[in-house]
């Protein structure tokens, strides 16, 4: 049984710390808000305040609410989530751009990716692929470190005129560590200095054996500039996705992960989330990181307002109380009270990680008597 500080318990109960201290005083205990009490005392207090005792598990904090698995019969195929990685300027954004047929590169300051973009691409056979364009590997590593493994497949972009570079090797290592299958896109083959064979040989030194060399890692020679072999790259992704048999239950409260967040002057805190299971709807109440909110509106990757978003769909969500961080779990809950409870609990866990034990000072002794 775990000890808890009076303040943490107050947070979880959405009561004032001072009120708990008063109640404890009546029970014959002289404690401050920063002191810990045992589980029995905590339960007594909870009952005293007329709350139901409902323990929130650690799993709720790390991966969201309702960590239980979905029954096999509820699972439906979902689009693969593909992260594009590679060295600076090897053409990640250009490639994604060519696939989308949009002009993202042109709009970026200096052509350097400012943030993670998440886009869904429709294929002629009506299937879809979700792409994440990472600005660097930090985001990928950070998300993974936090248990947010959103990526199903990595497309490693290597410029054929430049070969393997430090960030290419980093990307290879991150991908291996994550246990995510990789497809190599050998880009810029339109350049006369292009040497795709050299890229394959360099990959061999990092134990990446592409199909051309007798291995099982798919490699595709492409040119983002000339739009060469983009269909082959998409086919390679589809093939890999089929092997993975990616499924999720669309008929449950949504669980998603934040891939990008910002504060917009006009619209307030915004988060781009990737739905992982369930369906997210306008009006849903959610907890994201240690904040909560209600979905006011959702905007898809084409800038259109949408009413719902299912598994593997990235959407921008309006209606957050604060700006979350990339990798934060985003979970729909049944009501606002539950949202506050989980948010407060997550906050208390964050606080506990920050300050293991706050010393009792004269100041908070007085504060607790208020
Ligand atoms: P960062 O986001 O800064 O890491 O770069 P990136 O990997 O997204 O590369 P980006 O798409 O911005 O492309 C870098 C440069 O390479 C741009 O000038 C592109 O026009 C050029 N480029 C990208 N793909 C090709 C290609 O297939 N052929 C040629 N010739 N140039 C390309
Ligand atoms: Mg880029």
mmCIF file of C-alpha atoms and ligand atoms in Angstrom:
data_model
loop_
_atom_site.group_PDB
_atom_site.id
_atom_site.type_symbol
_atom_site.label_atom_id
_atom_site.label_comp_id
_atom_site.label_asym_id
_atom_site.label_seq_id
_atom_site.Cartn_x
_atom_site.Cartn_y
_atom_site.Cartn_z
ATOM 1 C CA UNK A 1 0.000 0.000 0.000
ATOM 2 C CA UNK A 2 1.311 3.325 -1.054
ATOM 3 C CA UNK A 3 1.487 6.454 1.093
ATOM 4 C CA UNK A 4 0.076 9.663 -0.326
ATOM 5 C CA UNK A 5 0.455 13.304 0.660
ATOM 6 C CA UNK A 6 -2.618 15.134 1.850
ATOM 7 C CA UNK A 7 -2.312 17.513 -1.084
ATOM 8 C CA UNK A 8 -2.174 14.705 -3.624
ATOM 9 C CA UNK A 9 -5.226 13.131 -2.111
ATOM 10 C CA UNK A 10 -6.981 16.494 -2.175
ATOM 11 C CA UNK A 11 -6.104 16.851 -5.856
ATOM 12 C CA UNK A 12 -7.494 13.439 -6.636
ATOM 13 C CA UNK A 13 -10.668 14.224 -4.735
ATOM 14 C CA UNK A 14 -10.915 17.731 -6.191
ATOM 15 C CA UNK A 15 -11.117 19.108 -2.614
ATOM 16 C CA UNK A 16 -9.047 21.799 -0.919
ATOM 17 C CA UNK A 17 -5.954 20.547 0.885
ATOM 18 C CA UNK A 18 -6.806 22.723 3.893
ATOM 19 C CA UNK A 19 -10.216 21.055 4.231
ATOM 20 C CA UNK A 20 -8.570 17.666 4.406
ATOM 21 C CA UNK A 21 -6.148 18.934 7.040
ATOM 22 C CA UNK A 22 -9.120 20.163 9.111
ATOM 23 C CA UNK A 23 -10.868 16.820 8.806
ATOM 24 C CA UNK A 24 -7.692 15.031 9.837
ATOM 25 C CA UNK A 25 -7.405 17.372 12.829
ATOM 26 C CA UNK A 26 -10.907 16.356 13.888
ATOM 27 C CA UNK A 27 -9.793 12.745 13.558
ATOM 28 C CA UNK A 28 -6.981 13.565 15.962
ATOM 29 C CA UNK A 29 -4.158 13.862 13.451
ATOM 30 C CA UNK A 30 -1.894 16.887 13.169
ATOM 31 C CA UNK A 31 -0.525 16.888 9.630
ATOM 32 C CA UNK A 32 0.271 19.426 6.972
ATOM 33 C CA UNK A 33 -0.722 19.221 3.320
ATOM 34 C CA UNK A 34 2.765 18.043 2.397
ATOM 35 C CA UNK A 35 2.885 15.168 4.840
ATOM 36 C CA UNK A 36 2.025 11.664 3.816
ATOM 37 C CA UNK A 37 -0.762 9.598 5.298
ATOM 38 C CA UNK A 38 -1.238 5.855 4.986
ATOM 39 C CA UNK A 39 -3.801 4.169 2.782
ATOM 40 C CA UNK A 40 -6.260 3.397 5.609
ATOM 41 C CA UNK A 41 -6.344 7.035 6.689
ATOM 42 C CA UNK A 42 -6.713 8.117 3.070
ATOM 43 C CA UNK A 43 -9.671 5.808 2.558
ATOM 44 C CA UNK A 44 -11.256 7.058 5.760
ATOM 45 C CA UNK A 45 -10.924 10.632 4.520
ATOM 46 C CA UNK A 46 -12.356 9.793 1.135
ATOM 47 C CA UNK A 47 -15.396 8.212 2.772
ATOM 48 C CA UNK A 48 -15.661 11.180 5.148
ATOM 49 C CA UNK A 49 -15.923 13.499 2.139
ATOM 50 C CA UNK A 50 -18.542 11.308 0.544
ATOM 51 C CA UNK A 51 -16.457 10.209 -2.401
ATOM 52 C CA UNK A 52 -16.465 6.730 -3.762
ATOM 53 C CA UNK A 53 -13.167 4.972 -3.419
ATOM 54 C CA UNK A 54 -11.946 4.314 -6.907
ATOM 55 C CA UNK A 55 -8.269 3.723 -7.356
ATOM 56 C CA UNK A 56 -6.780 5.007 -10.582
ATOM 57 C CA UNK A 57 -4.057 2.662 -11.700
ATOM 58 C CA UNK A 58 -0.560 3.626 -12.831
ATOM 59 C CA UNK A 59 -1.502 2.295 -16.253
ATOM 60 C CA UNK A 60 -4.116 5.025 -16.535
ATOM 61 C CA UNK A 61 -1.383 7.594 -16.166
ATOM 62 C CA UNK A 62 1.042 6.186 -18.670
ATOM 63 C CA UNK A 63 -1.139 4.934 -21.460
ATOM 64 C CA UNK A 64 -4.507 6.467 -20.892
ATOM 65 C CA UNK A 65 -7.789 5.314 -19.504
ATOM 66 C CA UNK A 66 -9.140 1.864 -19.995
ATOM 67 C CA UNK A 67 -5.880 0.053 -20.618
ATOM 68 C CA UNK A 68 -7.888 -3.122 -21.167
ATOM 69 C CA UNK A 69 -7.489 -4.861 -24.498
ATOM 70 C CA UNK A 70 -10.216 -4.898 -27.121
ATOM 71 C CA UNK A 71 -11.847 -8.247 -27.871
ATOM 72 C CA UNK A 72 -10.603 -9.776 -31.158
ATOM 73 C CA UNK A 73 -14.061 -9.630 -32.778
ATOM 74 C CA UNK A 74 -14.186 -5.848 -32.317
ATOM 75 C CA UNK A 75 -11.001 -5.281 -34.323
ATOM 76 C CA UNK A 76 -11.064 -3.822 -37.820
ATOM 77 C CA UNK A 77 -8.195 -3.179 -40.232
ATOM 78 C CA UNK A 78 -6.748 0.305 -39.890
ATOM 79 C CA UNK A 79 -4.336 2.290 -42.079
ATOM 80 C CA UNK A 80 -0.616 2.036 -41.308
ATOM 81 C CA UNK A 81 1.080 4.960 -39.591
ATOM 82 C CA UNK A 82 4.324 5.699 -41.382
ATOM 83 C CA UNK A 83 7.112 7.917 -40.072
ATOM 84 C CA UNK A 84 9.542 9.374 -42.567
ATOM 85 C CA UNK A 85 13.058 9.672 -41.206
ATOM 86 C CA UNK A 86 16.440 10.521 -42.638
ATOM 87 C CA UNK A 87 19.302 12.993 -42.751
ATOM 88 C CA UNK A 88 18.714 16.741 -43.147
ATOM 89 C CA UNK A 89 17.934 17.743 -46.725
ATOM 90 C CA UNK A 90 17.712 14.191 -48.021
ATOM 91 C CA UNK A 91 14.188 14.989 -49.146
ATOM 92 C CA UNK A 92 11.760 13.795 -46.433
ATOM 93 C CA UNK A 93 9.361 16.690 -46.842
ATOM 94 C CA UNK A 94 9.705 16.732 -50.628
ATOM 95 C CA UNK A 95 8.870 13.059 -50.772
ATOM 96 C CA UNK A 96 5.836 13.393 -48.552
ATOM 97 C CA UNK A 97 4.855 16.455 -50.510
ATOM 98 C CA UNK A 98 5.149 14.639 -53.820
ATOM 99 C CA UNK A 99 3.015 11.831 -52.426
ATOM 100 C CA UNK A 100 0.356 14.252 -51.249
ATOM 101 C CA UNK A 101 0.591 16.333 -54.355
ATOM 102 C CA UNK A 102 0.656 19.453 -52.192
ATOM 103 C CA UNK A 103 3.205 22.165 -51.708
ATOM 104 C CA UNK A 104 4.398 21.950 -48.145
ATOM 105 C CA UNK A 105 8.087 22.629 -48.839
ATOM 106 C CA UNK A 106 7.291 25.901 -50.579
ATOM 107 C CA UNK A 107 5.478 27.185 -47.508
ATOM 108 C CA UNK A 108 8.194 26.369 -44.983
ATOM 109 C CA UNK A 109 10.634 29.006 -43.805
ATOM 110 C CA UNK A 110 13.970 28.124 -45.393
ATOM 111 C CA UNK A 111 12.622 24.726 -46.384
ATOM 112 C CA UNK A 112 13.306 23.295 -42.913
ATOM 113 C CA UNK A 113 10.455 21.387 -41.328
ATOM 114 C CA UNK A 114 9.137 23.408 -38.414
ATOM 115 C CA UNK A 115 6.979 20.791 -36.791
ATOM 116 C CA UNK A 116 5.627 17.332 -37.164
ATOM 117 C CA UNK A 117 3.017 17.202 -39.835
ATOM 118 C CA UNK A 118 0.556 14.357 -39.941
ATOM 119 C CA UNK A 119 -1.279 13.608 -43.144
ATOM 120 C CA UNK A 120 -3.427 10.897 -44.575
ATOM 121 C CA UNK A 121 -3.045 9.869 -48.175
ATOM 122 C CA UNK A 122 -5.767 8.024 -50.082
ATOM 123 C CA UNK A 123 -4.772 5.397 -52.622
ATOM 124 C CA UNK A 124 -6.597 4.440 -55.820
ATOM 125 C CA UNK A 125 -7.874 1.237 -54.186
ATOM 126 C CA UNK A 126 -9.496 3.397 -51.453
ATOM 127 C CA UNK A 127 -7.040 2.268 -48.781
ATOM 128 C CA UNK A 128 -5.183 4.925 -46.798
ATOM 129 C CA UNK A 129 -1.752 5.574 -45.365
ATOM 130 C CA UNK A 130 -1.057 7.989 -42.497
ATOM 131 C CA UNK A 131 2.272 9.786 -42.701
ATOM 132 C CA UNK A 132 4.218 11.569 -40.000
ATOM 133 C CA UNK A 133 6.973 13.921 -41.142
ATOM 134 C CA UNK A 134 9.406 14.332 -38.256
ATOM 135 C CA UNK A 135 11.657 17.356 -37.894
ATOM 136 C CA UNK A 136 14.283 15.219 -36.250
ATOM 137 C CA UNK A 137 14.667 12.044 -34.340
ATOM 138 C CA UNK A 138 14.133 13.672 -30.966
ATOM 139 C CA UNK A 139 10.382 13.642 -31.425
ATOM 140 C CA UNK A 140 10.403 9.975 -32.367
ATOM 141 C CA UNK A 141 12.700 9.016 -29.485
ATOM 142 C CA UNK A 142 10.839 11.224 -27.037
ATOM 143 C CA UNK A 143 7.494 9.694 -27.980
ATOM 144 C CA UNK A 144 8.911 6.208 -27.766
ATOM 145 C CA UNK A 145 10.555 6.911 -24.409
ATOM 146 C CA UNK A 146 7.107 7.864 -23.157
ATOM 147 C CA UNK A 147 5.594 4.656 -24.387
ATOM 148 C CA UNK A 148 3.854 6.253 -27.313
ATOM 149 C CA UNK A 149 4.757 3.893 -30.089
ATOM 150 C CA UNK A 150 2.600 5.406 -32.771
ATOM 151 C CA UNK A 151 4.696 4.363 -35.744
ATOM 152 C CA UNK A 152 3.997 1.111 -37.568
ATOM 153 C CA UNK A 153 6.504 1.493 -40.397
ATOM 154 C CA UNK A 154 9.554 3.735 -40.885
ATOM 155 C CA UNK A 155 10.471 5.002 -44.328
ATOM 156 C CA UNK A 156 14.170 5.808 -44.252
ATOM 157 C CA UNK A 157 15.022 8.429 -46.839
ATOM 158 C CA UNK A 158 18.604 8.371 -48.120
ATOM 159 C CA UNK A 159 19.754 10.759 -50.832
ATOM 160 C CA UNK A 160 21.459 8.729 -53.540
ATOM 161 C CA UNK A 161 23.991 11.496 -54.200
ATOM 162 C CA UNK A 162 24.984 11.817 -50.536
ATOM 163 C CA UNK A 163 24.772 8.336 -49.032
ATOM 164 C CA UNK A 164 24.501 7.442 -45.352
ATOM 165 C CA UNK A 165 25.055 10.371 -42.995
ATOM 166 C CA UNK A 166 25.115 10.613 -39.183
ATOM 167 C CA UNK A 167 21.368 11.214 -38.886
ATOM 168 C CA UNK A 168 20.677 8.319 -41.256
ATOM 169 C CA UNK A 169 22.584 6.034 -38.901
ATOM 170 C CA UNK A 170 20.739 7.509 -35.903
ATOM 171 C CA UNK A 171 17.436 6.854 -37.616
ATOM 172 C CA UNK A 172 18.481 3.256 -38.309
ATOM 173 C CA UNK A 173 19.371 2.769 -34.653
ATOM 174 C CA UNK A 174 16.124 4.292 -33.390
ATOM 175 C CA UNK A 175 14.109 2.153 -35.771
ATOM 176 C CA UNK A 176 15.902 -1.007 -34.699
ATOM 177 C CA UNK A 177 15.451 -0.126 -31.029
ATOM 178 C CA UNK A 178 11.741 0.430 -31.582
ATOM 179 C CA UNK A 179 11.431 -2.871 -33.433
ATOM 180 C CA UNK A 180 9.589 -1.155 -36.268
ATOM 181 C CA UNK A 181 9.955 -2.502 -39.830
ATOM 182 C CA UNK A 182 11.783 -0.254 -42.276
ATOM 183 C CA UNK A 183 11.501 0.540 -45.949
ATOM 184 C CA UNK A 184 14.377 2.385 -47.603
ATOM 185 C CA UNK A 185 13.557 5.130 -50.087
ATOM 186 C CA UNK A 186 16.687 5.921 -52.072
ATOM 187 C CA UNK A 187 15.883 9.461 -53.154
ATOM 188 C CA UNK A 188 17.228 11.960 -55.689
ATOM 189 C CA UNK A 189 17.930 9.296 -58.335
ATOM 190 C CA UNK A 190 17.350 12.004 -60.957
ATOM 191 C CA UNK A 191 20.721 13.536 -60.051
ATOM 192 C CA UNK A 192 23.591 12.465 -62.248
ATOM 193 C CA UNK A 193 25.812 11.971 -59.183
ATOM 194 C CA UNK A 194 23.257 9.512 -57.799
ATOM 195 C CA UNK A 195 24.739 6.186 -56.759
ATOM 196 C CA UNK A 196 21.971 3.953 -55.334
ATOM 197 C CA UNK A 197 24.214 0.897 -55.269
ATOM 198 C CA UNK A 198 26.638 2.676 -52.936
ATOM 199 C CA UNK A 199 23.710 3.418 -50.589
ATOM 200 C CA UNK A 200 22.808 -0.292 -50.492
ATOM 201 C CA UNK A 201 26.394 -1.223 -49.688
ATOM 202 C CA UNK A 202 26.605 1.381 -46.936
ATOM 203 C CA UNK A 203 23.356 0.051 -45.454
ATOM 204 C CA UNK A 204 24.943 -3.389 -45.314
ATOM 205 C CA UNK A 205 27.510 -2.022 -42.868
ATOM 206 C CA UNK A 206 24.599 -1.310 -40.518
ATOM 207 C CA UNK A 207 23.065 -4.745 -40.970
ATOM 208 C CA UNK A 208 20.303 -3.446 -43.215
ATOM 209 C CA UNK A 209 20.167 -5.960 -46.043
ATOM 210 C CA UNK A 210 17.849 -4.735 -48.781
ATOM 211 C CA UNK A 211 16.019 -7.084 -51.157
ATOM 212 C CA UNK A 212 18.395 -6.215 -54.017
ATOM 213 C CA UNK A 213 21.223 -7.573 -51.868
ATOM 214 C CA UNK A 214 19.320 -10.711 -50.927
ATOM 215 C CA UNK A 215 17.802 -9.409 -47.704
ATOM 216 C CA UNK A 216 14.214 -8.718 -46.687
ATOM 217 C CA UNK A 217 14.202 -4.923 -46.292
ATOM 218 C CA UNK A 218 12.281 -3.392 -49.180
ATOM 219 C CA UNK A 219 14.114 -0.625 -51.035
ATOM 220 C CA UNK A 220 12.707 1.679 -53.673
ATOM 221 C CA UNK A 221 14.613 4.125 -55.868
ATOM 222 C CA UNK A 222 12.652 7.358 -56.041
ATOM 223 C CA UNK A 223 12.861 10.965 -57.085
ATOM 224 C CA UNK A 224 10.662 13.298 -55.092
ATOM 225 C CA UNK A 225 11.509 16.046 -57.574
ATOM 226 C CA UNK A 226 10.539 14.131 -60.733
ATOM 227 C CA UNK A 227 7.859 12.089 -58.925
ATOM 228 C CA UNK A 228 9.517 8.852 -60.029
ATOM 229 C CA UNK A 229 8.442 5.502 -58.505
ATOM 230 C CA UNK A 230 6.169 7.020 -55.881
ATOM 231 C CA UNK A 231 3.607 4.328 -56.684
ATOM 232 C CA UNK A 232 6.249 1.674 -56.000
ATOM 233 C CA UNK A 233 6.992 3.214 -52.617
ATOM 234 C CA UNK A 234 3.298 3.236 -51.721
ATOM 235 C CA UNK A 235 2.982 -0.396 -52.833
ATOM 236 C CA UNK A 236 5.932 -1.317 -50.636
ATOM 237 C CA UNK A 237 4.216 0.361 -47.673
ATOM 238 C CA UNK A 238 0.925 -1.422 -48.403
ATOM 239 C CA UNK A 239 2.698 -4.755 -48.644
ATOM 240 C CA UNK A 240 4.435 -4.185 -45.324
ATOM 241 C CA UNK A 241 1.141 -3.105 -43.744
ATOM 242 C CA UNK A 242 -0.573 -6.282 -44.954
ATOM 243 C CA UNK A 243 2.123 -8.370 -43.305
ATOM 244 C CA UNK A 244 1.618 -6.463 -40.051
ATOM 245 C CA UNK A 245 -2.200 -6.905 -40.100
ATOM 246 C CA UNK A 246 -2.827 -3.632 -38.286
ATOM 247 C CA UNK A 247 -6.149 -3.542 -36.476
ATOM 248 C CA UNK A 248 -8.047 -1.459 -33.946
ATOM 249 C CA UNK A 249 -11.529 -1.293 -32.451
ATOM 250 C CA UNK A 250 -13.297 1.774 -33.898
ATOM 251 C CA UNK A 251 -16.374 1.426 -31.654
ATOM 252 C CA UNK A 252 -15.138 2.624 -28.280
ATOM 253 C CA UNK A 253 -14.159 5.904 -26.628
ATOM 254 C CA UNK A 254 -11.105 7.240 -28.431
ATOM 255 C CA UNK A 255 -7.546 6.924 -27.282
ATOM 256 C CA UNK A 256 -5.038 8.997 -29.154
ATOM 257 C CA UNK A 257 -1.533 10.396 -28.891
ATOM 258 C CA UNK A 258 -0.489 14.014 -29.293
ATOM 259 C CA UNK A 259 1.921 14.388 -32.204
ATOM 260 C CA UNK A 260 2.110 18.162 -32.152
ATOM 261 C CA UNK A 261 0.713 20.998 -30.039
ATOM 262 C CA UNK A 262 0.825 24.762 -29.980
ATOM 263 C CA UNK A 263 -0.856 27.855 -28.610
ATOM 264 C CA UNK A 264 -2.780 29.682 -31.319
ATOM 265 C CA UNK A 265 -3.447 33.364 -30.681
ATOM 266 C CA UNK A 266 -7.008 33.213 -31.867
ATOM 267 C CA UNK A 267 -8.061 29.654 -31.185
ATOM 268 C CA UNK A 268 -6.182 28.855 -27.965
ATOM 269 C CA UNK A 269 -4.327 25.597 -27.275
ATOM 270 C CA UNK A 270 -4.348 23.267 -30.284
ATOM 271 C CA UNK A 271 -3.168 19.702 -30.532
ATOM 272 C CA UNK A 272 -2.757 17.422 -33.494
ATOM 273 C CA UNK A 273 -3.612 13.982 -32.250
ATOM 274 C CA UNK A 274 -3.397 10.610 -33.904
ATOM 275 C CA UNK A 275 -6.312 8.366 -32.972
ATOM 276 C CA UNK A 276 -5.073 4.899 -32.059
ATOM 277 C CA UNK A 277 -8.296 3.175 -31.169
ATOM 278 C CA UNK A 278 -11.912 4.130 -30.900
ATOM 279 C CA UNK A 279 -13.549 7.083 -32.634
ATOM 280 C CA UNK A 280 -13.081 10.661 -31.501
ATOM 281 C CA UNK A 281 -16.124 12.911 -31.832
ATOM 282 C CA UNK A 282 -16.977 16.566 -31.422
ATOM 283 C CA UNK A 283 -18.353 17.017 -27.893
ATOM 284 C CA UNK A 284 -16.203 14.247 -26.375
ATOM 285 C CA UNK A 285 -14.697 14.978 -22.964
ATOM 286 C CA UNK A 286 -11.040 14.084 -22.671
ATOM 287 C CA UNK A 287 -7.903 14.081 -20.595
ATOM 288 C CA UNK A 288 -4.650 14.919 -22.320
ATOM 289 C CA UNK A 289 -1.495 14.683 -20.257
ATOM 290 C CA UNK A 290 -2.467 16.410 -17.028
ATOM 291 C CA UNK A 291 -5.021 18.713 -18.679
ATOM 292 C CA UNK A 292 -8.603 18.099 -19.664
ATOM 293 C CA UNK A 293 -11.107 19.520 -22.107
ATOM 294 C CA UNK A 294 -14.008 18.984 -24.458
ATOM 295 C CA UNK A 295 -13.654 18.657 -28.219
ATOM 296 C CA UNK A 296 -15.076 21.923 -29.596
ATOM 297 C CA UNK A 297 -14.093 21.258 -33.178
ATOM 298 C CA UNK A 298 -11.821 19.003 -35.202
ATOM 299 C CA UNK A 299 -9.938 19.867 -38.361
ATOM 300 C CA UNK A 300 -8.480 17.259 -40.688
ATOM 301 C CA UNK A 301 -5.195 17.396 -42.620
ATOM 302 C CA UNK A 302 -6.908 19.156 -45.528
ATOM 303 C CA UNK A 303 -8.171 21.945 -43.281
ATOM 304 C CA UNK A 304 -11.763 20.729 -43.250
ATOM 305 C CA UNK A 305 -13.978 20.567 -40.179
ATOM 306 C CA UNK A 306 -14.848 16.984 -39.308
ATOM 307 C CA UNK A 307 -17.278 15.508 -36.788
ATOM 308 C CA UNK A 308 -15.411 12.282 -36.095
ATOM 309 C CA UNK A 309 -12.021 10.616 -36.522
ATOM 310 C CA UNK A 310 -11.345 6.871 -36.338
ATOM 311 C CA UNK A 311 -8.173 4.783 -35.879
ATOM 312 C CA UNK A 312 -4.997 6.064 -37.598
ATOM 313 C CA UNK A 313 -6.668 9.379 -38.447
ATOM 314 C CA UNK A 314 -4.741 12.538 -37.513
ATOM 315 C CA UNK A 315 -6.866 15.546 -36.509
ATOM 316 C CA UNK A 316 -6.312 18.938 -34.968
ATOM 317 C CA UNK A 317 -8.387 19.299 -31.807
ATOM 318 C CA UNK A 318 -9.785 22.552 -30.415
ATOM 319 C CA UNK A 319 -11.024 22.796 -26.847
ATOM 320 C CA UNK A 320 -7.980 22.077 -24.697
ATOM 321 C CA UNK A 321 -7.395 23.812 -21.364
ATOM 322 C CA UNK A 322 -3.616 23.878 -21.814
ATOM 323 C CA UNK A 323 -0.969 23.057 -24.407
ATOM 324 C CA UNK A 324 0.082 19.401 -24.089
ATOM 325 C CA UNK A 325 3.413 17.862 -25.160
ATOM 326 C CA UNK A 326 4.114 15.566 -28.088
ATOM 327 C CA UNK A 327 3.656 12.003 -26.928
ATOM 328 C CA UNK A 328 1.020 12.838 -24.312
ATOM 329 C CA UNK A 329 -1.785 10.289 -24.133
ATOM 330 C CA UNK A 330 -5.185 11.698 -25.089
ATOM 331 C CA UNK A 331 -8.126 9.733 -23.725
ATOM 332 C CA UNK A 332 -11.859 10.232 -23.938
ATOM 333 C CA UNK A 333 -13.611 9.777 -20.593
ATOM 334 C CA UNK A 334 -17.281 9.485 -19.622
ATOM 335 C CA UNK A 335 -17.745 12.832 -17.891
ATOM 336 C CA UNK A 336 -16.087 16.000 -16.624
ATOM 337 C CA UNK A 337 -15.735 14.756 -13.056
ATOM 338 C CA UNK A 338 -13.806 11.735 -14.276
ATOM 339 C CA UNK A 339 -11.689 13.990 -16.517
ATOM 340 C CA UNK A 340 -10.761 16.203 -13.566
ATOM 341 C CA UNK A 341 -10.019 13.204 -11.392
ATOM 342 C CA UNK A 342 -7.659 11.613 -13.895
ATOM 343 C CA UNK A 343 -6.047 14.942 -14.811
ATOM 344 C CA UNK A 344 -5.434 15.718 -11.128
ATOM 345 C CA UNK A 345 -4.005 12.275 -10.559
ATOM 346 C CA UNK A 346 -1.657 12.611 -13.504
ATOM 347 C CA UNK A 347 -0.606 16.033 -12.236
ATOM 348 C CA UNK A 348 0.136 14.571 -8.815
ATOM 349 C CA UNK A 349 2.264 11.859 -10.393
ATOM 350 C CA UNK A 350 4.137 14.502 -12.391
ATOM 351 C CA UNK A 351 4.642 16.545 -9.211
ATOM 352 C CA UNK A 352 5.836 13.503 -7.333
ATOM 353 C CA UNK A 353 8.388 12.870 -10.073
ATOM 354 C CA UNK A 354 9.572 16.457 -9.836
ATOM 355 C CA UNK A 355 9.793 16.828 -6.041
ATOM 356 C CA UNK A 356 10.147 13.539 -4.261
ATOM 357 C CA UNK A 357 9.298 14.992 -0.865
ATOM 358 C CA UNK A 358 8.642 18.616 -0.066
ATOM 359 C CA UNK A 359 10.126 19.613 3.285
ATOM 360 C CA UNK A 360 7.689 20.816 5.925
ATOM 361 C CA UNK A 361 8.303 24.512 6.459
ATOM 362 C CA UNK A 362 6.837 26.980 8.905
ATOM 363 C CA UNK A 363 5.057 28.585 5.993
ATOM 364 C CA UNK A 364 3.087 25.580 4.888
ATOM 365 C CA UNK A 365 2.345 24.738 8.519
ATOM 366 C CA UNK A 366 0.496 28.038 8.675
ATOM 367 C CA UNK A 367 -1.013 27.647 5.263
ATOM 368 C CA UNK A 368 -2.488 24.320 6.264
ATOM 369 C CA UNK A 369 -4.298 25.868 9.205
ATOM 370 C CA UNK A 370 -6.166 28.310 6.991
HETATM 371 P P1 LIG B 1 14.758 18.767 -43.369
HETATM 372 O O1 LIG B 1 13.288 18.814 -43.065
HETATM 373 O O2 LIG B 1 15.415 20.090 -43.291
HETATM 374 O O3 LIG B 1 15.499 17.709 -42.605
HETATM 375 O O4 LIG B 1 14.921 18.360 -44.940
HETATM 376 P P2 LIG B 1 14.123 17.279 -45.759
HETATM 377 O O5 LIG B 1 14.745 15.941 -45.602
HETATM 378 O O6 LIG B 1 12.690 17.398 -45.501
HETATM 379 O O7 LIG B 1 14.477 17.712 -47.261
HETATM 380 P P3 LIG B 1 13.591 18.614 -48.236
HETATM 381 O O8 LIG B 1 12.426 17.849 -48.710
HETATM 382 O O9 LIG B 1 13.371 19.932 -47.628
HETATM 383 O O10 LIG B 1 14.593 18.680 -49.479
HETATM 384 C C1 LIG B 1 15.885 19.248 -49.388
HETATM 385 C C2 LIG B 1 16.346 19.702 -50.749
HETATM 386 O O11 LIG B 1 16.523 18.588 -51.626
HETATM 387 C C3 LIG B 1 15.347 20.643 -51.441
HETATM 388 O O12 LIG B 1 16.075 21.648 -52.100
HETATM 389 C C4 LIG B 1 14.657 19.736 -52.445
HETATM 390 O O13 LIG B 1 14.211 20.415 -53.586
HETATM 391 C C5 LIG B 1 15.772 18.759 -52.823
HETATM 392 N N1 LIG B 1 15.249 17.466 -53.251
HETATM 393 C C6 LIG B 1 14.376 16.680 -52.557
HETATM 394 N N2 LIG B 1 14.102 15.575 -53.254
HETATM 395 C C7 LIG B 1 14.805 15.653 -54.419
HETATM 396 C C8 LIG B 1 14.924 14.789 -55.556
HETATM 397 O O14 LIG B 1 14.344 13.712 -55.675
HETATM 398 N N3 LIG B 1 15.788 15.193 -56.541
HETATM 399 C C9 LIG B 1 16.474 16.363 -56.460
HETATM 400 N N4 LIG B 1 17.274 16.667 -57.475
HETATM 401 N N5 LIG B 1 16.354 17.193 -55.415
HETATM 402 C C10 LIG B 1 15.545 16.850 -54.398
HETATM 403 MG MG1 LIG B 2 11.660 18.446 -44.024
#
